[in-house]
Coordinates of C-alpha atoms in Angstrom, one line a residue:
X1 CA 187.2 25.7 -249.9
X2 CA 185.2 27.4 -247.3
X3 CA 182.9 25.8 -244.7
X4 CA 179.7 28.8 -242.8
X5 CA 178.6 27.7 -240.3
X6 CA 174.9 27.3 -239.7
X7 CA 174.3 24.8 -237.3
X8 CA 177.2 23.9 -235.6
X9 CA 176.8 20.4 -236.7
X10 CA 180.4 18.6 -237.7
X11 CA 181.5 15.5 -237.9
X12 CA 183.5 14.1 -235.1
X13 CA 185.8 12.9 -237.4
X14 CA 185.3 15.8 -239.3
X15 CA 188.8 17.9 -239.2
X16 CA 188.0 21.8 -238.3
X17 CA 189.9 24.3 -240.6
X18 CA 188.5 26.2 -242.8
X19 CA 185.2 26.5 -240.6
X20 CA 183.5 30.3 -240.4
X21 CA 182.1 31.8 -237.7
X22 CA 180.6 35.2 -237.1
X23 CA 182.1 36.0 -233.8
X24 CA 183.5 35.1 -230.4
X25 CA 180.5 33.7 -228.9
X26 CA 179.8 31.4 -232.3
X27 CA 183.4 30.1 -232.3
X28 CA 183.0 29.6 -228.6
X29 CA 180.3 27.2 -228.9
X30 CA 181.7 25.7 -232.1
X31 CA 184.1 24.0 -230.7
X32 CA 182.3 23.5 -227.5
X33 CA 180.2 21.4 -229.1
X34 CA 182.4 19.5 -230.9
X35 CA 184.7 19.3 -227.9
X36 CA 180.8 17.7 -226.4
X37 CA 180.3 15.0 -228.7
X38 CA 183.8 13.6 -228.7
X39 CA 184.6 13.7 -225.0
X40 CA 185.9 16.5 -223.2
X41 CA 185.8 20.0 -221.6
X42 CA 186.7 23.3 -223.3
X43 CA 187.9 25.8 -221.6
X44 CA 189.2 30.3 -223.6
X45 CA 192.7 30.1 -223.9
X46 CA 195.5 32.7 -226.0
X47 CA 194.1 35.4 -227.2
X48 CA 196.4 38.6 -229.4
X49 CA 195.2 41.6 -230.1
X50 CA 195.5 43.8 -232.9
X51 CA 198.1 46.9 -233.1
X52 CA 197.8 49.9 -231.2
X53 CA 193.8 48.1 -231.0
X54 CA 191.7 46.5 -228.9
X55 CA 190.5 44.3 -231.3
X56 CA 191.0 40.5 -231.7
X57 CA 193.2 39.0 -234.3
X58 CA 193.8 35.3 -232.7
X59 CA 191.7 33.7 -230.8
X60 CA 192.3 30.1 -229.2
X61 CA 190.7 26.9 -226.9
X62 CA 192.4 24.8 -225.6
X63 CA 191.1 20.9 -224.1
X64 CA 189.8 21.4 -220.0
X65 CA 193.0 19.8 -219.3
X66 CA 196.2 21.3 -221.1
X67 CA 198.7 22.8 -218.8
X68 CA 199.3 22.5 -215.8
X69 CA 198.6 24.3 -213.0
X70 CA 201.1 26.6 -210.8
X71 CA 201.2 25.3 -206.9
X72 CA 202.3 27.6 -205.0
X73 CA 205.3 26.7 -202.2
X74 CA 203.0 28.0 -199.6
X75 CA 203.2 25.7 -196.7
X76 CA 201.5 22.5 -195.9
X77 CA 197.9 22.6 -196.2
X78 CA 195.0 20.3 -195.0
X79 CA 193.4 20.0 -197.7
X80 CA 194.3 20.9 -201.5
X81 CA 192.3 19.7 -205.4
X82 CA 193.7 17.6 -207.1
X83 CA 195.7 18.8 -210.4
X84 CA 193.0 16.9 -213.2
X85 CA 195.3 19.0 -215.7
X86 CA 197.6 16.5 -218.2
X87 CA 199.2 18.8 -220.2
X88 CA 196.6 17.5 -223.5
X89 CA 197.6 19.8 -226.4
X90 CA 194.5 19.8 -228.1
X91 CA 193.3 23.5 -229.1
X92 CA 191.7 25.1 -232.2
X93 CA 193.1 28.7 -233.5
X94 CA 190.4 31.2 -235.0
X95 CA 192.2 34.4 -237.1
X96 CA 190.4 36.8 -237.3
X97 CA 189.8 38.6 -241.2
X98 CA 189.0 42.4 -242.0
X99 CA 186.2 41.9 -242.6
X100 CA 185.0 40.6 -238.4
X101 CA 184.9 37.0 -239.9
X102 CA 186.2 34.3 -237.6
X103 CA 188.0 31.0 -239.4
X104 CA 189.8 28.7 -237.7
X105 CA 193.4 28.3 -238.9
X106 CA 194.5 25.2 -236.1
X107 CA 192.8 22.5 -234.8
X108 CA 195.0 19.8 -233.2
X109 CA 192.6 16.9 -232.1
X110 CA 195.1 14.3 -230.5
X111 CA 194.3 14.2 -227.0
X112 CA 197.1 12.5 -223.8
X113 CA 194.1 11.1 -222.3
X114 CA 190.8 9.6 -222.0
X115 CA 188.6 10.7 -223.2
X116 CA 184.1 10.7 -221.2
X117 CA 181.6 8.3 -223.8
X118 CA 179.0 10.2 -224.4
X119 CA 176.5 9.7 -222.1
X120 CA 178.5 10.6 -219.8
X121 CA 179.5 14.1 -221.6
X122 CA 176.6 16.5 -220.3
X123 CA 177.9 16.2 -217.0
X124 CA 181.8 18.1 -217.8
X125 CA 181.8 21.9 -217.0
X126 CA 182.4 23.4 -220.6
X127 CA 179.0 21.5 -220.8
X128 CA 176.9 22.6 -218.0
X129 CA 175.8 26.2 -217.7
X130 CA 172.3 27.4 -215.8
X131 CA 170.2 30.1 -218.4
X132 CA 169.3 33.2 -216.6
X133 CA 165.2 32.5 -217.7
X134 CA 166.0 29.3 -215.6
X135 CA 167.4 30.5 -212.7
X136 CA 164.4 33.0 -212.4
X137 CA 162.5 29.6 -213.0
X138 CA 163.5 28.2 -210.3
X139 CA 164.0 31.4 -207.7
X140 CA 160.1 31.5 -208.4
X141 CA 159.1 27.8 -207.4
X142 CA 161.4 28.2 -204.1
X143 CA 160.1 31.6 -203.1
X144 CA 156.8 29.9 -203.7
X145 CA 158.1 26.5 -201.4
X146 CA 158.8 24.4 -204.2
X147 CA 161.8 23.0 -203.3
X148 CA 165.2 23.0 -205.4
X149 CA 165.5 19.4 -205.8
X150 CA 161.5 19.5 -206.3
X151 CA 161.8 22.1 -209.5
X152 CA 165.0 20.5 -211.0
X153 CA 163.3 16.9 -211.3
X154 CA 160.2 18.9 -213.1
X155 CA 163.2 20.6 -215.4
X156 CA 164.4 16.9 -216.3
X157 CA 160.6 15.6 -216.7
X158 CA 159.8 18.3 -218.9
X159 CA 163.3 18.7 -220.9
X160 CA 162.9 14.9 -221.7
X161 CA 166.5 13.5 -219.6
X162 CA 169.5 15.1 -217.9
X163 CA 171.6 15.6 -221.0
X164 CA 169.1 17.9 -222.0
X165 CA 168.5 20.3 -219.4
X166 CA 172.3 21.4 -219.5
X167 CA 173.3 21.3 -215.7
X168 CA 173.7 19.8 -212.6
X169 CA 172.1 19.9 -209.3
X170 CA 175.0 21.9 -207.5
X171 CA 174.9 23.7 -210.5
X172 CA 171.8 24.7 -209.4
X173 CA 172.3 25.5 -206.0
X174 CA 176.0 26.9 -206.7
X175 CA 174.0 29.6 -208.9
X176 CA 171.0 29.6 -206.5
X177 CA 174.0 30.8 -203.2
X178 CA 175.8 33.7 -205.4
X179 CA 172.2 35.5 -206.4
X180 CA 171.7 35.0 -202.6
X181 CA 175.4 36.4 -201.5
X182 CA 175.1 39.4 -204.1
X183 CA 171.7 40.8 -202.1
X184 CA 173.8 40.2 -198.5
X185 CA 174.5 44.3 -198.8
X186 CA 174.9 44.5 -195.1
X187 CA 171.6 46.9 -195.1
X188 CA 169.7 43.6 -195.0
X189 CA 168.4 45.0 -191.5
X190 CA 167.7 48.2 -192.1
X191 CA 165.9 47.1 -195.3
X192 CA 163.5 45.8 -193.2
X193 CA 162.7 48.4 -191.0
X194 CA 162.2 50.7 -193.8
X195 CA 159.9 48.0 -194.7
X196 CA 157.4 48.2 -192.3
X197 CA 157.5 52.5 -191.3
X198 CA 156.4 52.1 -195.0
X199 CA 152.9 50.1 -194.3
X200 CA 152.8 51.4 -190.7
X201 CA 152.7 55.5 -192.7
X202 CA 150.2 53.2 -195.7
X203 CA 148.5 50.5 -193.8
X204 CA 146.4 52.1 -191.6
X205 CA 145.7 48.6 -189.6
X206 CA 149.3 47.7 -189.6
X207 CA 151.9 48.9 -186.7
X208 CA 155.1 46.8 -185.7
X209 CA 157.2 47.1 -182.4
X210 CA 159.9 45.4 -180.8
X211 CA 158.6 45.1 -177.6
X212 CA 159.0 41.3 -176.6
X213 CA 161.5 38.6 -178.6
X214 CA 160.9 35.1 -176.9
X215 CA 164.1 32.6 -178.0
X216 CA 165.8 30.6 -176.3
X217 CA 168.3 30.4 -173.4
X218 CA 170.9 31.0 -176.3
X219 CA 173.6 33.3 -174.1
X220 CA 175.2 35.2 -177.5
X221 CA 171.2 36.3 -179.3
X222 CA 170.2 37.1 -174.8
X223 CA 173.3 39.8 -175.4
X224 CA 172.5 40.3 -178.7
X225 CA 169.2 41.1 -178.0
X226 CA 170.1 43.6 -175.4
X227 CA 172.8 45.8 -177.6
X228 CA 170.5 46.4 -180.7
X229 CA 167.4 46.1 -178.2
X230 CA 167.4 47.3 -176.0
X231 CA 164.2 48.4 -174.9
X232 CA 162.0 45.8 -176.2
X233 CA 161.5 42.0 -173.0
X234 CA 163.0 39.4 -173.8
X235 CA 161.1 35.9 -173.0
X236 CA 162.3 32.9 -173.2
X237 CA 160.7 30.7 -174.0
X238 CA 158.8 27.4 -171.8
X239 CA 159.2 24.8 -173.7
X240 CA 163.3 25.1 -175.1
X241 CA 163.3 25.6 -170.7
X242 CA 161.7 22.3 -170.3
X243 CA 164.0 20.4 -173.5
X244 CA 167.1 21.4 -171.4
X245 CA 166.3 20.4 -167.9
X246 CA 166.0 17.0 -168.9
X247 CA 170.2 17.1 -169.5
X248 CA 170.3 19.0 -167.1
X249 CA 168.4 17.9 -163.7
X250 CA 167.6 14.6 -165.2
X251 CA 168.0 12.8 -161.6
X252 CA 166.2 15.5 -160.2
X253 CA 162.9 14.7 -162.6
X254 CA 162.8 11.1 -161.3
X255 CA 161.2 11.7 -158.4
X256 CA 158.2 11.9 -157.6
X257 CA 155.9 15.1 -157.9
X258 CA 158.3 16.9 -158.1
X259 CA 158.1 17.5 -162.6
X260 CA 154.6 19.0 -161.1
X261 CA 156.4 21.5 -159.2
X262 CA 159.1 21.7 -161.7
X263 CA 155.3 22.7 -164.4
X264 CA 154.2 24.6 -162.2
X265 CA 156.9 27.4 -161.3
X266 CA 157.3 27.5 -164.9
X267 CA 153.7 27.8 -165.8
X268 CA 150.4 27.7 -164.0
X269 CA 151.5 30.6 -160.7
X270 CA 149.6 34.2 -161.3
X271 CA 151.3 36.5 -158.9
X272 CA 155.2 37.0 -158.2
X273 CA 154.3 35.6 -153.8
X274 CA 153.1 32.3 -155.1
X275 CA 156.0 31.1 -157.8
X276 CA 158.6 32.0 -154.2
X277 CA 156.6 29.5 -152.3
X278 CA 156.6 27.3 -154.7
X279 CA 160.3 28.2 -155.8
X280 CA 160.9 27.4 -152.0
X281 CA 158.8 24.5 -151.5
X282 CA 161.2 23.4 -154.2
X283 CA 163.9 23.7 -153.7
X284 CA 164.2 22.9 -150.1
X285 CA 162.2 19.3 -151.0
X286 CA 164.4 18.4 -152.8
X287 CA 167.0 19.7 -151.4
X288 CA 168.2 20.9 -155.1
X289 CA 169.5 24.8 -153.4
X290 CA 173.8 24.4 -154.6
X291 CA 172.4 23.2 -157.9
X292 CA 174.0 25.6 -160.9
X293 CA 171.3 25.3 -163.9
X294 CA 168.4 26.0 -160.5
X295 CA 170.5 28.7 -159.8
X296 CA 170.5 30.3 -163.2
X297 CA 167.6 30.0 -163.9
X298 CA 166.0 31.8 -160.5
X299 CA 168.3 34.5 -161.9
X300 CA 166.1 35.0 -164.8
X301 CA 163.8 34.3 -164.0
X302 CA 161.3 37.5 -165.0
X303 CA 162.0 36.5 -168.8
X304 CA 160.4 33.3 -168.3
X305 CA 157.3 33.5 -165.4
X306 CA 154.0 35.0 -166.5
X307 CA 153.9 36.6 -162.7
X308 CA 156.9 38.2 -163.2
X309 CA 155.7 39.6 -167.2
X310 CA 151.8 41.0 -166.3
X311 CA 152.9 44.5 -166.5
X312 CA 154.3 43.8 -171.1
X313 CA 151.9 42.2 -173.5
X314 CA 152.4 38.7 -174.9
X315 CA 149.8 36.9 -176.1
X316 CA 149.6 34.5 -173.8
X317 CA 152.4 33.5 -175.5
X318 CA 154.7 30.9 -173.5
X319 CA 157.1 29.2 -175.9
X320 CA 158.2 29.9 -179.3
X321 CA 156.0 26.0 -180.4
X322 CA 153.2 28.0 -181.5
X323 CA 155.2 29.5 -184.7
X324 CA 156.5 26.0 -185.2
X325 CA 153.6 25.7 -188.1
X326 CA 155.2 28.7 -189.6
X327 CA 158.5 27.6 -189.7
X328 CA 158.0 24.8 -190.9
X329 CA 156.0 26.5 -194.1
X330 CA 158.8 29.2 -194.6
X331 CA 161.8 26.6 -193.8
X332 CA 160.4 25.1 -197.5
X333 CA 161.0 28.5 -199.3
X334 CA 164.4 30.0 -197.4
X335 CA 168.3 28.2 -196.5
X336 CA 170.6 29.8 -194.9
X337 CA 171.8 32.5 -197.2
X338 CA 169.1 34.5 -197.3
X339 CA 168.4 37.8 -195.6
X340 CA 165.7 39.8 -193.9
X341 CA 163.8 41.0 -196.3
X342 CA 163.4 37.7 -197.5
X343 CA 162.5 35.8 -195.0
X344 CA 159.6 38.8 -194.5
X345 CA 159.0 37.6 -198.2
X346 CA 158.1 34.4 -197.6
X347 CA 156.4 35.6 -194.5
X348 CA 154.1 37.3 -195.9
X349 CA 152.7 34.7 -198.6
X350 CA 152.6 32.0 -195.9
X351 CA 150.4 33.7 -194.1
X352 CA 149.0 35.1 -197.6
X353 CA 147.6 31.6 -198.2
X354 CA 146.2 30.2 -194.7
X355 CA 144.4 33.0 -194.7
X356 CA 143.4 33.1 -198.6
X357 CA 142.4 29.3 -196.9
X358 CA 140.5 30.1 -193.9
X359 CA 138.2 32.2 -195.7
X360 CA 136.9 29.8 -197.2
X361 CA 136.2 28.3 -193.6
X362 CA 134.7 31.1 -191.0
X363 CA 131.4 33.2 -191.8
X364 CA 132.7 35.3 -194.6
X365 CA 133.9 32.7 -196.8
X366 CA 131.7 34.2 -200.0
X367 CA 131.6 30.5 -201.8
X368 CA 128.9 32.1 -203.4
X369 CA 130.5 34.7 -204.8
X370 CA 132.8 32.3 -205.8
X371 CA 130.9 29.5 -206.4
X372 CA 127.2 30.8 -206.7
X373 CA 125.7 28.6 -204.0
X374 CA 124.7 29.9 -200.6
X375 CA 126.8 28.4 -198.4
X376 CA 125.8 25.9 -194.5
X377 CA 126.4 30.4 -193.4
X378 CA 123.7 31.6 -195.3
X379 CA 121.1 28.6 -194.7
X380 CA 121.5 29.1 -191.2
X381 CA 121.0 32.1 -190.6
X382 CA 117.4 31.9 -193.6
X383 CA 116.5 29.0 -190.9
X384 CA 116.9 30.7 -188.3
X385 CA 114.1 34.2 -189.7
X386 CA 112.0 30.8 -190.7
X387 CA 112.6 31.3 -194.6
X388 CA 111.3 27.9 -195.4
X389 CA 112.6 28.1 -199.5
X390 CA 115.6 29.9 -201.0
X391 CA 115.0 33.7 -202.7
X392 CA 115.2 32.9 -206.0
X393 CA 117.7 35.6 -206.1
X394 CA 120.4 32.6 -204.7
X395 CA 119.4 30.4 -207.4
X396 CA 121.6 31.0 -210.6
X397 CA 120.1 29.8 -214.2
X398 CA 124.4 27.8 -214.0
X399 CA 123.2 25.3 -211.2
X400 CA 119.6 25.2 -212.9
X401 CA 117.9 22.6 -215.7
X402 CA 117.7 25.9 -218.1
X403 CA 122.2 26.3 -218.0
X404 CA 121.4 22.4 -220.6
X405 CA 121.8 24.3 -223.3
X406 CA 123.4 22.5 -226.5
X407 CA 125.7 25.0 -229.3
X408 CA 128.3 24.3 -230.8
X409 CA 131.9 25.4 -230.2
X410 CA 134.4 26.0 -233.0
X411 CA 137.4 25.5 -231.8
X412 CA 140.7 26.3 -233.8
X413 CA 143.3 24.1 -233.8
X414 CA 166.3 20.3 -239.0
X415 CA 168.7 18.9 -239.7
X416 CA 170.9 16.1 -240.9
X417 CA 174.1 14.1 -241.0
X418 CA 174.5 10.7 -242.1
X419 CA 177.9 11.0 -241.0
X420 CA 176.7 11.6 -237.4
X421 CA 174.2 8.5 -235.6
X422 CA 171.1 8.9 -234.7
X423 CA 171.2 8.2 -230.6
X424 CA 174.3 11.5 -230.5
X425 CA 172.4 13.1 -233.3
X426 CA 169.2 12.5 -231.7
X427 CA 170.8 14.0 -227.9
X428 CA 172.6 17.2 -230.0
X429 CA 169.4 18.5 -231.4
X430 CA 167.3 18.4 -228.8
X431 CA 169.8 20.2 -227.1
X432 CA 169.2 23.2 -229.0
X433 CA 165.6 23.3 -229.7
X434 CA 165.4 22.9 -225.6
X435 CA 167.6 26.3 -225.3
X436 CA 165.7 27.1 -227.9
X437 CA 162.2 26.6 -226.5
X438 CA 164.1 28.3 -223.1
X439 CA 165.0 31.4 -225.3
X440 CA 161.4 32.2 -226.4
X441 CA 159.7 31.5 -223.6
X442 CA 159.6 34.7 -222.1
X443 CA 158.8 36.1 -225.7
X444 CA 155.1 36.0 -227.7
X445 CA 157.2 36.9 -231.2
X446 CA 159.9 34.4 -230.2
X447 CA 157.2 32.1 -229.5
X448 CA 154.5 32.4 -232.7
X449 CA 158.9 31.7 -234.3
X450 CA 159.6 28.1 -233.0
X451 CA 155.1 26.8 -233.6
X452 CA 155.3 28.3 -237.1
X453 CA 159.1 26.5 -237.4
X454 CA 158.0 23.0 -236.5
X455 CA 155.1 23.6 -238.0
X456 CA 156.5 24.4 -241.6
X457 CA 159.6 20.7 -240.1
X458 CA 157.0 18.6 -239.7
X459 CA 155.0 19.4 -243.5
X460 CA 158.6 19.3 -245.1
X461 CA 159.3 15.9 -243.4
X462 CA 156.2 14.6 -243.8
X463 CA 157.0 14.8 -247.5
X464 CA 159.6 13.2 -246.5
X465 CA 158.9 9.8 -245.0
X466 CA 155.3 10.4 -244.5
X467 CA 152.8 11.3 -241.6
X468 CA 154.1 12.2 -238.1
X469 CA 152.0 11.5 -235.8
X470 CA 152.7 14.9 -232.7
X471 CA 149.5 14.3 -230.9
X472 CA 149.8 12.1 -227.3
X473 CA 147.7 9.1 -227.2
X474 CA 144.5 8.3 -225.0
X475 CA 143.2 5.2 -222.9
X476 CA 139.9 4.6 -224.8
X477 CA 136.9 2.0 -222.9
X478 CA 135.3 -0.2 -224.8
X479 CA 132.0 0.8 -224.3
X480 CA 133.1 4.4 -224.1
X481 CA 130.6 5.3 -220.7
X482 CA 131.5 5.8 -217.4
X483 CA 128.8 4.9 -214.3
X484 CA 128.7 5.3 -210.9
X485 CA 131.1 4.5 -208.4
X486 CA 128.9 2.1 -206.4
X487 CA 127.7 3.7 -203.3
X488 CA 127.4 0.9 -201.3
X489 CA 128.1 1.7 -197.4
X490 CA 131.5 -0.3 -196.0
X491 CA 130.1 -2.7 -193.3
X492 CA 131.0 -2.1 -189.6
X493 CA 130.9 1.7 -191.5
X494 CA 128.2 3.5 -189.6
X495 CA 125.5 5.4 -191.3
X496 CA 125.8 9.0 -189.4
X497 CA 126.0 12.5 -191.3
X498 CA 129.7 13.6 -191.8
X499 CA 131.4 16.0 -190.2
X500 CA 131.4 19.4 -192.0
X501 CA 135.7 20.6 -192.1
X502 CA 135.2 23.2 -190.2
X503 CA 133.0 21.5 -186.9
X504 CA 135.8 18.6 -187.1
X505 CA 138.3 22.0 -186.7
X506 CA 136.3 23.4 -183.8
X507 CA 136.1 20.2 -181.9
X508 CA 139.4 19.6 -182.2
X509 CA 140.3 22.5 -180.8
X510 CA 138.3 22.0 -178.2
X511 CA 139.3 19.7 -177.1
X512 CA 143.2 20.3 -178.0
X513 CA 141.4 23.3 -175.8
X514 CA 139.7 21.3 -172.9
X515 CA 142.6 18.5 -172.0
X516 CA 144.8 21.6 -171.6
X517 CA 142.7 23.1 -169.1
X518 CA 142.3 20.4 -167.1
X519 CA 146.6 18.9 -167.3
X520 CA 146.9 22.0 -165.4
X521 CA 144.3 22.1 -163.0
X522 CA 145.6 19.4 -161.7
X523 CA 149.0 20.3 -162.0
X524 CA 148.2 22.8 -159.6
X525 CA 146.0 21.0 -157.8
X526 CA 149.2 17.7 -157.1
X527 CA 151.2 21.2 -155.8
X528 CA 148.9 22.9 -153.9
X529 CA 148.1 20.0 -152.1
X530 CA 152.6 19.6 -152.1
X531 CA 152.6 22.8 -150.4
X532 CA 149.5 23.1 -148.2
X533 CA 150.6 21.7 -144.6
X534 CA 153.1 25.0 -145.0
X535 CA 150.6 27.2 -146.5
X536 CA 148.9 26.3 -142.6
X537 CA 151.2 26.9 -141.2
X538 CA 152.0 30.7 -141.4
X539 CA 148.6 31.6 -141.5
X540 CA 147.7 29.4 -138.4
X541 CA 144.3 31.6 -137.3
X542 CA 143.9 33.1 -139.9
X543 CA 144.1 33.5 -143.8
X544 CA 146.5 34.8 -146.5
X545 CA 145.4 36.5 -150.1
X546 CA 148.0 38.0 -152.7
X547 CA 149.6 41.5 -152.5
X548 CA 148.1 43.9 -154.3
X549 CA 151.2 45.9 -155.1
X550 CA 153.1 43.1 -157.3
X551 CA 154.9 41.7 -154.5
X552 CA 156.8 38.9 -153.5
X553 CA 155.2 38.1 -150.6
X554 CA 152.1 37.1 -149.3
X555 CA 150.4 38.6 -146.8
X556 CA 149.2 37.6 -143.4
X557 CA 145.1 38.5 -141.9
X558 CA 144.6 37.7 -138.7
X559 CA 141.1 37.0 -137.7
X560 CA 141.3 38.6 -133.8
X561 CA 143.4 41.9 -135.8
X562 CA 142.3 44.7 -138.7
X563 CA 145.9 45.2 -139.7
X564 CA 147.6 42.6 -141.7
X565 CA 150.9 41.6 -142.1
X566 CA 154.2 40.6 -144.7
X567 CA 155.1 36.9 -144.4
X568 CA 157.6 35.3 -145.8

């Protein structure tokens, strides 16, 4: 008797001999589906070709634990994988007839190892596979800032549980890493520069140049920057310098007034001469001339001191911490295997999102064009021009009582085998429907076929067992009326106007700027009082001024002499 297998569903204890399929993929799916229900994994085995042709004549599929691995005699290894093979002899053999049909001719079902329970079969290797549609879906979610673990959690929820997804979190991570590694062809940096050049030629307001690069005190990065960007200005982040000082000059930081002096030379010196005075005073007062870390820091002062970088554009940035918020937003979308072009795409996406949010908060908020409601900026302009009422053309009908018009809206609204337990059949049929859904989601015709198949199946099943409720239940209230929440002010809450989002951000930014200026003033004033005695001794009856040529020495003027003298 010949059995044509269409649904690839075979009773667990039934022999597969005689089952016919059309190709090698269906042959593998037949035996793999059988292995899923029994509780073992499958791997492809030997095959035989027809004489003088490349057409397959015989093909075998084995249990994954068939045979033994050949261990090469390569000496002692610190680590080696555990060999899980047991020499299992279970297999299935397909012979290909002249008509091209694949027929099961041999099926050995005995295993020499313990079989997996049905609840864990989805974890076996041959039953885990990341589809192309699922991989593209995870890539899109990752590029949108959704963590891969969250994307997997959504797929599990959408599919109805982990067994129905078809792969594990580790499979997803490995597949994503493989795709990323294929894109790293060694020319990523050149591709990024080419993207910049195209934007510069096509966009009048776009410009790029590696003029200033800011990093921490990593020597490897410094060497790389000097080789790759020899004309760029390499700056050191003062925040990282401050953090490194906690490790290298911890004892000095505990001295009174040292920290103020150190912060002053880091951030608040305006000229080279001023820096030299404060630095000399610091190393003299605290006797740290021979400190190795401070000596190295002084040797590279041109990379971090603001006084030595007046001729180079930096936008007033002294620390890379201003980009830490950007780093945090981008790090959720990228991994260590991502390339420069991936970073650039994510960076542009993040900046675009931020600018989109800011458009609702500045004077060009476009609230009227979006919602048809005048924003506070427009109302302010009307008030300045003494307009007592809003012009009629700015009052849209949709926001008036005339917008209430009642209109009638017309909204248009598989298989069972008695030998398979219901719990096993439910999981198996769910996995099949999940595969159909994933395979059909990008094709409109395939989607329509799925919808029609579900509707036809519902009608046939209702004819067999009665009405089937396919709609999700809703929670109904007893009265059917939703009441407004209480507007009573809570105890202790002040009766004042709530600040807008713009006001809150403006006040917070103004407070931070004021605090920073106050801290800088206090720090510099404290340091100046420490060196005041030294400056008075140098100036004597005259006075000191900063050099106009950018030198590292103050210029001394004597009240009774017309010429000036440079003072160390």
